[in-house]
Amino acid sequence: MVSQNVAVLPSGLELAYTDSGAVSGSSNYTTLILVHGCGFNARTFETLHDHAATFNLRTIAFQRRDYPGSTPFTDDEITEIQQGSEEYLSKTQNMMIDFIRYVVEKLSIPAIWKLSGQEAGKLDGGIALLGWSLGSYFPLALFSNPERVTPESRKILGKYLRSLIIYDSPYVALGFPLPSIKPSAGEEESVSPSDFPAAVSSYFDQPDNWAGDLDQLDQRSKTEKNIWSDWTEEQRNKYVTMSTLLRCEFPTFAGPIQAHFLKNTQKALYDETLAQEYLPDLSIGVLSVGRTLWYCRWMMWHLVQTNREKLDEGKKIRELKTAHLQQYSHLAHMEDPVLFLVQRYKMQSCCVLGFWSFFVPFKEPRILTLSERNVKSKWLSWLSSAGRVGKFPDRRSVIQH
């Protein structure tokens, strides 16, 4: 049963969150903590809650600071963001650790289970931490100052945190500079705050199987077809918090704080020492989206390419696991949450991320082909039969079915 709660952290901060609840009858469910993006708040993840238990998941989505129900930033903290103070990243790291510990200690979730027998090497339970869009810098803040993480917190993270997922993030969330390329002739380079929701939720004509040629990308600032235009005023007010954009989100897009974002990204993805000594069992994945903004598409591709190049050079870093949704917008998780979870459930026997490991490339956004509807219907029917919904059946029987 979905509940709304407020986590009171040791620092005194309050974070509002929604929770799908413990999975009835399961002692090895995975807890998926979701960190929302810029302007689009945690309520955009609520569509996942209703289906989470079917796939042995508990989903928890919290409102970041300055969003409804959570502690707002003080004026001094806004200044820290604007000035790019390292103290802000240190506070973000502490907040993320404190919230993870709250989930572990107050909600009594299962720790990581290491399977044996035919499934040796695979995992159940534990926490998968997903950062969407600008929200990706929050999970990555765990790498801000590893030396400041207490032995007790490090032990808890090692016991519970199994994967970190970077979901369709723009370059500003990770601190990378844009490649030297100009938008297509005649197109707007910037988006006003009032147009931001339409731009973020637009369907761009990005190429299939894109391999890095920037000239092939649709670089428009927004498109006529976008999810924001289809929403009612009630939906817009529910899912988007416009007041945060100018106050505390846009200031992170440039300036000194970008250097700190880049440092955290490089520590998490490319630091050999940290890969071996700080949360060495942590898996990191990249979830990219096909019809997203061009700079999100480029950023996800660039992360993976750089990771592969360093691995080819013999660097002992974390190998990024990848998944891709070709025909979805930046709001992919809202478009068909059930099919997200169907694919995760179907392929979880070979899922290293502990979340999604495979996505069907759709031909039209929000319209499934007959074969795709059959896949979805078949799996939902099978899960619903014999009381399997809300219970986690033996994995081998799922794969053999």
C-alpha positions as a Python dict, from the first residue, in 0.01 Angstrom:
ca = {
    (1, 'M'): (0, 0, 0),
    (2, 'V'): (144, 335, -105),
    (3, 'S'): (209, 574, 182),
    (4, 'Q'): (326, 934, 218),
    (5, 'N'): (580, 1000, 490),
    (6, 'V'): (848, 1239, 609),
    (7, 'A'): (1199, 1124, 696),
    (8, 'V'): (1356, 1327, 977),
    (9, 'L'): (1733, 1299, 940),
    (10, 'P'): (1996, 1338, 1217),
    (11, 'S'): (2084, 1682, 1078),
    (12, 'G'): (1726, 1796, 1133),
    (13, 'L'): (1647, 1797, 762),
    (14, 'E'): (1307, 1665, 660),
    (15, 'L'): (1253, 1483, 331),
    (16, 'A'): (900, 1399, 218),
    (17, 'Y'): (871, 1068, 36),
    (18, 'T'): (623, 820, -102),
    (19, 'D'): (671, 448, -46),
    (20, 'S'): (513, 150, -219),
    (21, 'G'): (567, -49, 102),
    (22, 'A'): (731, -378, 189),
    (23, 'V'): (656, -662, -52),
    (24, 'S'): (412, -898, 120),
    (25, 'G'): (552, -1247, 167),
    (26, 'S'): (900, -1155, 43),
    (27, 'S'): (1218, -1141, 249),
    (28, 'N'): (1448, -1064, -44),
    (29, 'Y'): (1288, -774, -230),
    (30, 'T'): (1503, -493, -371),
    (31, 'T'): (1442, -135, -258),
    (32, 'L'): (1461, 117, -541),
    (33, 'I'): (1529, 472, -418),
    (34, 'L'): (1441, 729, -684),
    (35, 'V'): (1589, 1080, -704),
    (36, 'H'): (1393, 1317, -928),
    (37, 'G'): (1521, 1574, -1173),
    (38, 'C'): (1501, 1949, -1224),
    (39, 'G'): (1158, 2103, -1173),
    (40, 'F'): (984, 1768, -1223),
    (41, 'N'): (935, 1646, -868),
    (42, 'A'): (917, 1305, -699),
    (43, 'R'): (550, 1259, -783),
    (44, 'T'): (651, 1174, -1139),
    (45, 'F'): (767, 839, -999),
    (46, 'E'): (435, 752, -834),
    (47, 'T'): (323, 552, -1137),
    (48, 'L'): (584, 291, -1045),
    (49, 'H'): (446, 231, -696),
    (50, 'D'): (130, 48, -798),
    (51, 'H'): (324, -222, -983),
    (52, 'A'): (642, -250, -775),
    (53, 'A'): (544, -548, -559),
    (54, 'T'): (463, -758, -864),
    (55, 'F'): (830, -746, -951),
    (56, 'N'): (963, -793, -597),
    (57, 'L'): (1045, -424, -571),
    (58, 'R'): (983, -163, -306),
    (59, 'T'): (994, 184, -461),
    (60, 'I'): (1071, 495, -257),
    (61, 'A'): (1073, 842, -416),
    (62, 'F'): (1175, 1140, -204),
    (63, 'Q'): (1132, 1510, -265),
    (64, 'R'): (1464, 1688, -281),
    (65, 'R'): (1513, 1997, -69),
    (66, 'D'): (1306, 2300, -170),
    (67, 'Y'): (1040, 2072, -318),
    (68, 'P'): (696, 2021, -157),
    (69, 'G'): (712, 1874, 192),
    (70, 'S'): (1091, 1883, 228),
    (71, 'T'): (1315, 2133, 407),
    (72, 'P'): (1382, 2439, 191),
    (73, 'F'): (1731, 2577, 141),
    (74, 'T'): (1831, 2874, 353),
    (75, 'D'): (1955, 3190, 185),
    (76, 'D'): (2309, 3104, 294),
    (77, 'E'): (2279, 2761, 131),
    (78, 'I'): (2155, 2916, -192),
    (79, 'T'): (2467, 3133, -184),
    (80, 'E'): (2677, 2818, -137),
    (81, 'I'): (2519, 2671, -451),
    (82, 'Q'): (2572, 2990, -651),
    (83, 'Q'): (2935, 3017, -540),
    (84, 'G'): (3005, 2650, -599),
    (85, 'S'): (3102, 2581, -240),
    (86, 'E'): (3241, 2234, -175),
    (87, 'E'): (3049, 2247, 151),
    (88, 'Y'): (2724, 2214, -45),
    (89, 'L'): (2843, 1885, -199),
    (90, 'S'): (2955, 1764, 142),
    (91, 'K'): (2608, 1837, 281),
    (92, 'T'): (2452, 1657, -15),
    (93, 'Q'): (2670, 1353, 51),
    (94, 'N'): (2568, 1351, 417),
    (95, 'M'): (2201, 1388, 327),
    (96, 'M'): (2213, 1093, 88),
    (97, 'I'): (2390, 871, 342),
    (98, 'D'): (2148, 976, 616),
    (99, 'F'): (1846, 899, 397),
    (100, 'I'): (1984, 558, 301),
    (101, 'R'): (2043, 483, 669),
    (102, 'Y'): (1689, 599, 748),
    (103, 'V'): (1551, 356, 490),
    (104, 'V'): (1767, 74, 626),
    (105, 'E'): (1709, 136, 996),
    (106, 'K'): (1353, 270, 1008),
    (107, 'L'): (1195, 68, 727),
    (108, 'S'): (1379, -260, 796),
    (109, 'I'): (1450, -348, 434),
    (110, 'P'): (1637, -666, 328),
    (111, 'A'): (2014, -648, 289),
    (112, 'I'): (2191, -773, -24),
    (113, 'W'): (2143, -1146, -83),
    (114, 'K'): (2416, -1328, -271),
    (115, 'L'): (2257, -1623, -449),
    (116, 'S'): (2419, -1964, -472),
    (117, 'G'): (2384, -2280, -679),
    (118, 'Q'): (2287, -2228, -1042),
    (119, 'E'): (2252, -1855, -980),
    (120, 'A'): (2581, -1799, -799),
    (121, 'G'): (2710, -1447, -854),
    (122, 'K'): (2365, -1290, -883),
    (123, 'L'): (2206, -1069, -620),
    (124, 'D'): (1869, -1011, -457),
    (125, 'G'): (1761, -759, -195),
    (126, 'G'): (1957, -448, -112),
    (127, 'I'): (1917, -98, -253),
    (128, 'A'): (1930, 29, -610),
    (129, 'L'): (1977, 407, -615),
    (130, 'L'): (1857, 586, -929),
    (131, 'G'): (1923, 948, -1017),
    (132, 'W'): (1717, 1091, -1302),
    (133, 'S'): (1831, 1389, -1509),
    (134, 'L'): (1980, 1663, -1288),
    (135, 'G'): (1905, 1438, -991),
    (136, 'S'): (2198, 1218, -1090),
    (137, 'Y'): (2440, 1439, -903),
    (138, 'F'): (2280, 1333, -574),
    (139, 'P'): (2376, 963, -590),
    (140, 'L'): (2717, 1062, -728),
    (141, 'A'): (2765, 1287, -425),
    (142, 'L'): (2832, 965, -232),
    (143, 'F'): (3178, 993, -391),
    (144, 'S'): (3227, 1359, -294),
    (145, 'N'): (3444, 1290, 10),
    (146, 'P'): (3477, 914, 69),
    (147, 'E'): (3733, 979, 341),
    (148, 'R'): (3465, 1156, 546),
    (149, 'V'): (3226, 861, 543),
    (150, 'T'): (3228, 706, 889),
    (151, 'P'): (3324, 339, 926),
    (152, 'E'): (2969, 264, 1044),
    (153, 'S'): (2809, 431, 742),
    (154, 'R'): (3056, 265, 507),
    (155, 'K'): (2966, -73, 654),
    (156, 'I'): (2593, -7, 603),
    (157, 'L'): (2646, 111, 245),
    (158, 'G'): (2851, -199, 170),
    (159, 'K'): (2585, -427, 314),
    (160, 'Y'): (2286, -263, 143),
    (161, 'L'): (2382, -48, -158),
    (162, 'R'): (2416, -276, -461),
    (163, 'S'): (2374, -45, -761),
    (164, 'L'): (2372, 316, -873),
    (165, 'I'): (2188, 409, -1192),
    (166, 'I'): (2245, 726, -1395),
    (167, 'Y'): (1922, 781, -1586),
    (168, 'D'): (1920, 1011, -1892),
    (169, 'S'): (2130, 1284, -1737),
    (170, 'P'): (2234, 1610, -1904),
    (171, 'Y'): (2594, 1724, -1909),
    (172, 'V'): (2530, 1982, -1635),
    (173, 'A'): (2437, 1709, -1385),
    (174, 'L'): (2776, 1544, -1429),
    (175, 'G'): (2994, 1851, -1477),
    (176, 'F'): (3106, 1785, -1835),
    (177, 'P'): (3146, 2072, -2082),
    (178, 'L'): (2946, 2052, -2403),
    (179, 'P'): (3125, 1944, -2719),
    (180, 'S'): (3203, 2230, -2957),
    (181, 'I'): (2895, 2222, -3176),
    (182, 'K'): (2633, 2482, -3263),
    (183, 'P'): (2260, 2409, -3281),
    (184, 'S'): (2112, 2366, -3627),
    (185, 'A'): (2058, 2685, -3824),
    (186, 'G'): (1745, 2875, -3730),
    (187, 'E'): (1686, 2695, -3400),
    (188, 'E'): (1677, 2851, -3056),
    (189, 'E'): (1980, 2780, -2837),
    (190, 'S'): (1817, 2857, -2503),
    (191, 'V'): (1486, 2785, -2334),
    (192, 'S'): (1300, 3025, -2107),
    (193, 'P'): (1190, 2900, -1763),
    (194, 'S'): (827, 2898, -1876),
    (195, 'D'): (915, 2674, -2173),
    (196, 'F'): (1138, 2443, -1971),
    (197, 'P'): (874, 2174, -1895),
    (198, 'A'): (772, 2155, -2261),
    (199, 'A'): (1135, 2129, -2373),
    (200, 'V'): (1221, 1856, -2124),
    (201, 'S'): (914, 1650, -2218),
    (202, 'S'): (950, 1691, -2596),
    (203, 'Y'): (988, 1404, -2843),
    (204, 'F'): (1299, 1474, -3049),
    (205, 'D'): (1378, 1302, -3379),
    (206, 'Q'): (1700, 1136, -3269),
    (207, 'P'): (1848, 863, -3491),
    (208, 'D'): (1835, 494, -3406),
    (209, 'N'): (2165, 328, -3316),
    (210, 'W'): (2338, 663, -3283),
    (211, 'A'): (2717, 627, -3272),
    (212, 'G'): (2849, 970, -3182),
    (213, 'D'): (2807, 1190, -3491),
    (214, 'L'): (2679, 1515, -3336),
    (215, 'D'): (2555, 1649, -3670),
    (216, 'Q'): (2296, 1369, -3678),
    (217, 'L'): (2126, 1480, -3356),
    (218, 'D'): (1802, 1677, -3342),
    (219, 'Q'): (1923, 1990, -3162),
    (220, 'R'): (1596, 2179, -3140),
    (221, 'S'): (1521, 2336, -2803),
    (222, 'K'): (1170, 2185, -2799),
    (223, 'T'): (916, 2021, -3028),
    (224, 'E'): (547, 2068, -3091),
    (225, 'K'): (481, 1717, -2962),
    (226, 'N'): (553, 1708, -2590),
    (227, 'I'): (398, 1559, -2278),
    (228, 'W'): (361, 1894, -2101),
    (229, 'S'): (115, 2016, -2365),
    (230, 'D'): (-106, 1713, -2306),
    (231, 'W'): (-129, 1763, -1929),
    (232, 'T'): (-413, 1938, -1752),
    (233, 'E'): (-339, 2229, -1520),
    (234, 'E'): (-390, 1992, -1227),
    (235, 'Q'): (-128, 1751, -1362),
    (236, 'R'): (117, 2033, -1426),
    (237, 'N'): (86, 2157, -1069),
    (238, 'K'): (117, 1803, -936),
    (239, 'Y'): (430, 1697, -1122),
    (240, 'V'): (625, 2022, -1170),
    (241, 'T'): (748, 2269, -908),
    (242, 'M'): (833, 2579, -1109),
    (243, 'S'): (942, 2788, -809),
    (244, 'T'): (1257, 2579, -763),
    (245, 'L'): (1397, 2638, -1111),
    (246, 'L'): (1535, 2989, -1071),
    (247, 'R'): (1595, 2962, -697),
    (248, 'C'): (1811, 2651, -665),
    (249, 'E'): (1823, 2448, -988),
    (250, 'F'): (1937, 2682, -1266),
    (251, 'P'): (2228, 2810, -1049),
    (252, 'T'): (2380, 2460, -1071),
    (253, 'F'): (2389, 2472, -1453),
    (254, 'A'): (2706, 2682, -1467),
    (255, 'G'): (2981, 2831, -1256),
    (256, 'P'): (3217, 2683, -998),
    (257, 'I'): (2982, 2406, -883),
    (258, 'Q'): (3022, 2233, -1219),
    (259, 'A'): (3385, 2152, -1134),
    (260, 'H'): (3268, 1970, -821),
    (261, 'F'): (3007, 1775, -1019),
    (262, 'L'): (3275, 1665, -1265),
    (263, 'K'): (3510, 1562, -985),
    (264, 'N'): (3241, 1342, -828),
    (265, 'T'): (3155, 1183, -1163),
    (266, 'Q'): (3519, 1104, -1233),
    (267, 'K'): (3567, 958, -886),
    (268, 'A'): (3266, 731, -926),
    (269, 'L'): (3332, 615, -1281),
    (270, 'Y'): (3703, 645, -1354),
    (271, 'D'): (3901, 634, -1027),
    (272, 'E'): (4095, 306, -1000),
    (273, 'T'): (4169, 336, -628),
    (274, 'L'): (3808, 407, -530),
    (275, 'A'): (3686, 126, -755),
    (276, 'Q'): (3893, -116, -549),
    (277, 'E'): (3861, 37, -202),
    (278, 'Y'): (3534, 233, -174),
    (279, 'L'): (3219, 25, -216),
    (280, 'P'): (3405, -220, -443),
    (281, 'D'): (3096, -436, -501),
    (282, 'L'): (2883, -141, -616),
    (283, 'S'): (2759, -174, -974),
    (284, 'I'): (2700, 143, -1178),
    (285, 'G'): (2469, 157, -1477),
    (286, 'V'): (2369, 406, -1744),
    (287, 'L'): (2010, 416, -1870),
    (288, 'S'): (1980, 621, -2189),
    (289, 'V'): (1670, 733, -2379),
    (290, 'G'): (1627, 766, -2755),
    (291, 'R'): (1401, 1068, -2810),
    (292, 'T'): (1543, 1285, -2537),
    (293, 'L'): (1722, 1621, -2559),
    (294, 'W'): (2036, 1601, -2770),
    (295, 'Y'): (2273, 1688, -2487),
    (296, 'C'): (2131, 1408, -2269),
    (297, 'R'): (2173, 1161, -2554),
    (298, 'W'): (2530, 1277, -2610),
    (299, 'M'): (2617, 1273, -2239),
    (300, 'M'): (2504, 913, -2183),
    (301, 'W'): (2691, 800, -2496),
    (302, 'H'): (3004, 987, -2391),
    (303, 'L'): (3002, 830, -2043),
    (304, 'V'): (2986, 480, -2184),
    (305, 'Q'): (3245, 543, -2457),
    (306, 'T'): (3492, 693, -2211),
    (307, 'N'): (3441, 402, -1974),
    (308, 'R'): (3507, 149, -2250),
    (309, 'E'): (3817, 333, -2367),
    (310, 'K'): (3963, 331, -2017),
    (311, 'L'): (3882, -37, -1972),
    (312, 'D'): (4052, -112, -2305),
    (313, 'E'): (4358, 72, -2174),
    (314, 'G'): (4367, -173, -1885),
    (315, 'K'): (4229, 64, -1621),
    (316, 'K'): (4081, -122, -1324),
    (317, 'I'): (3763, 82, -1295),
    (318, 'R'): (3394, -3, -1262),
    (319, 'E'): (3252, -132, -1588),
    (320, 'L'): (2933, 55, -1671),
    (321, 'K'): (2626, -155, -1744),
    (322, 'T'): (2397, -7, -2006),
    (323, 'A'): (2033, -11, -2109),
    (324, 'H'): (1856, 195, -2373),
    (325, 'L'): (1496, 291, -2452),
    (326, 'Q'): (1490, 406, -2812),
    (327, 'Q'): (1148, 562, -2867),
    (328, 'Y'): (1082, 731, -2533),
    (329, 'S'): (1114, 1090, -2417),
    (330, 'H'): (1308, 1222, -2117),
    (331, 'L'): (1005, 1122, -1907),
    (332, 'A'): (1028, 757, -2007),
    (333, 'H'): (938, 628, -1661),
    (334, 'M'): (598, 797, -1681),
    (335, 'E'): (507, 674, -2028),
    (336, 'D'): (477, 302, -1954),
    (337, 'P'): (592, 212, -1601),
    (338, 'V'): (443, -137, -1621),
    (339, 'L'): (642, -235, -1927),
    (340, 'F'): (956, -99, -1760),
    (341, 'L'): (898, -341, -1474),
    (342, 'V'): (790, -629, -1700),
    (343, 'Q'): (1121, -612, -1884),
    (344, 'R'): (1317, -583, -1562),
    (345, 'Y'): (1137, -887, -1419),
    (346, 'K'): (1172, -1094, -1734),
    (347, 'M'): (1546, -1038, -1764),
    (348, 'Q'): (1646, -1016, -1399),
    (349, 'S'): (1825, -1352, -1405),
    (350, 'C'): (2098, -1182, -1606),
    (351, 'C'): (2057, -836, -1455),
    (352, 'V'): (2373, -700, -1301),
    (353, 'L'): (2225, -359, -1221),
    (354, 'G'): (1959, -500, -994),
    (355, 'F'): (1706, -287, -1180),
    (356, 'W'): (1637, -271, -1555),
    (357, 'S'): (1856, -483, -1778),
    (358, 'F'): (1665, -483, -2104),
    (359, 'F'): (1422, -257, -2288),
    (360, 'V'): (1216, -320, -2600),
    (361, 'P'): (1274, -48, -2864),
    (362, 'F'): (926, 84, -2942),
    (363, 'K'): (820, 221, -3281),
    (364, 'E'): (587, 493, -3155),
    (365, 'P'): (585, 666, -2815),
    (366, 'R'): (305, 545, -2586),
    (367, 'I'): (166, 318, -2861),
    (368, 'L'): (266, -47, -2840),
    (369, 'T'): (279, -276, -3141),
    (370, 'L'): (70, -593, -3136),
    (371, 'S'): (373, -808, -3052),
    (372, 'E'): (473, -572, -2771),
    (373, 'R'): (121, -575, -2629),
    (374, 'N'): (128, -955, -2645),
    (375, 'V'): (456, -966, -2452),
    (376, 'K'): (319, -730, -2191),
    (377, 'S'): (-13, -915, -2166),
    (378, 'K'): (152, -1258, -2150),
    (379, 'W'): (379, -1163, -1863),
    (380, 'L'): (112, -979, -1667),
    (381, 'S'): (-128, -1271, -1712),
    (382, 'W'): (134, -1519, -1598),
    (383, 'L'): (225, -1306, -1298),
    (384, 'S'): (-141, -1269, -1206),
    (385, 'S'): (-209, -1642, -1219),
    (386, 'A'): (-177, -1871, -916),
    (387, 'G'): (-133, -1577, -679),
    (388, 'R'): (201, -1471, -821),
    (389, 'V'): (124, -1099, -814),
    (390, 'G'): (282, -948, -507),
    (391, 'K'): (489, -1261, -449),
    (392, 'F'): (829, -1348, -582),
    (393, 'P'): (831, -1687, -755),
    (394, 'D'): (1135, -1903, -804),
    (395, 'R'): (1346, -1729, -1066),
    (396, 'R'): (1419, -2043, -1266),
    (397, 'S'): (1048, -2105, -1316),
    (398, 'V'): (1011, -1753, -1455),
    (399, 'I'): (1284, -1799, -1712),
    (400, 'Q'): (1159, -2141, -1818),
    (401, 'H'): (795, -2037, -1851),
}
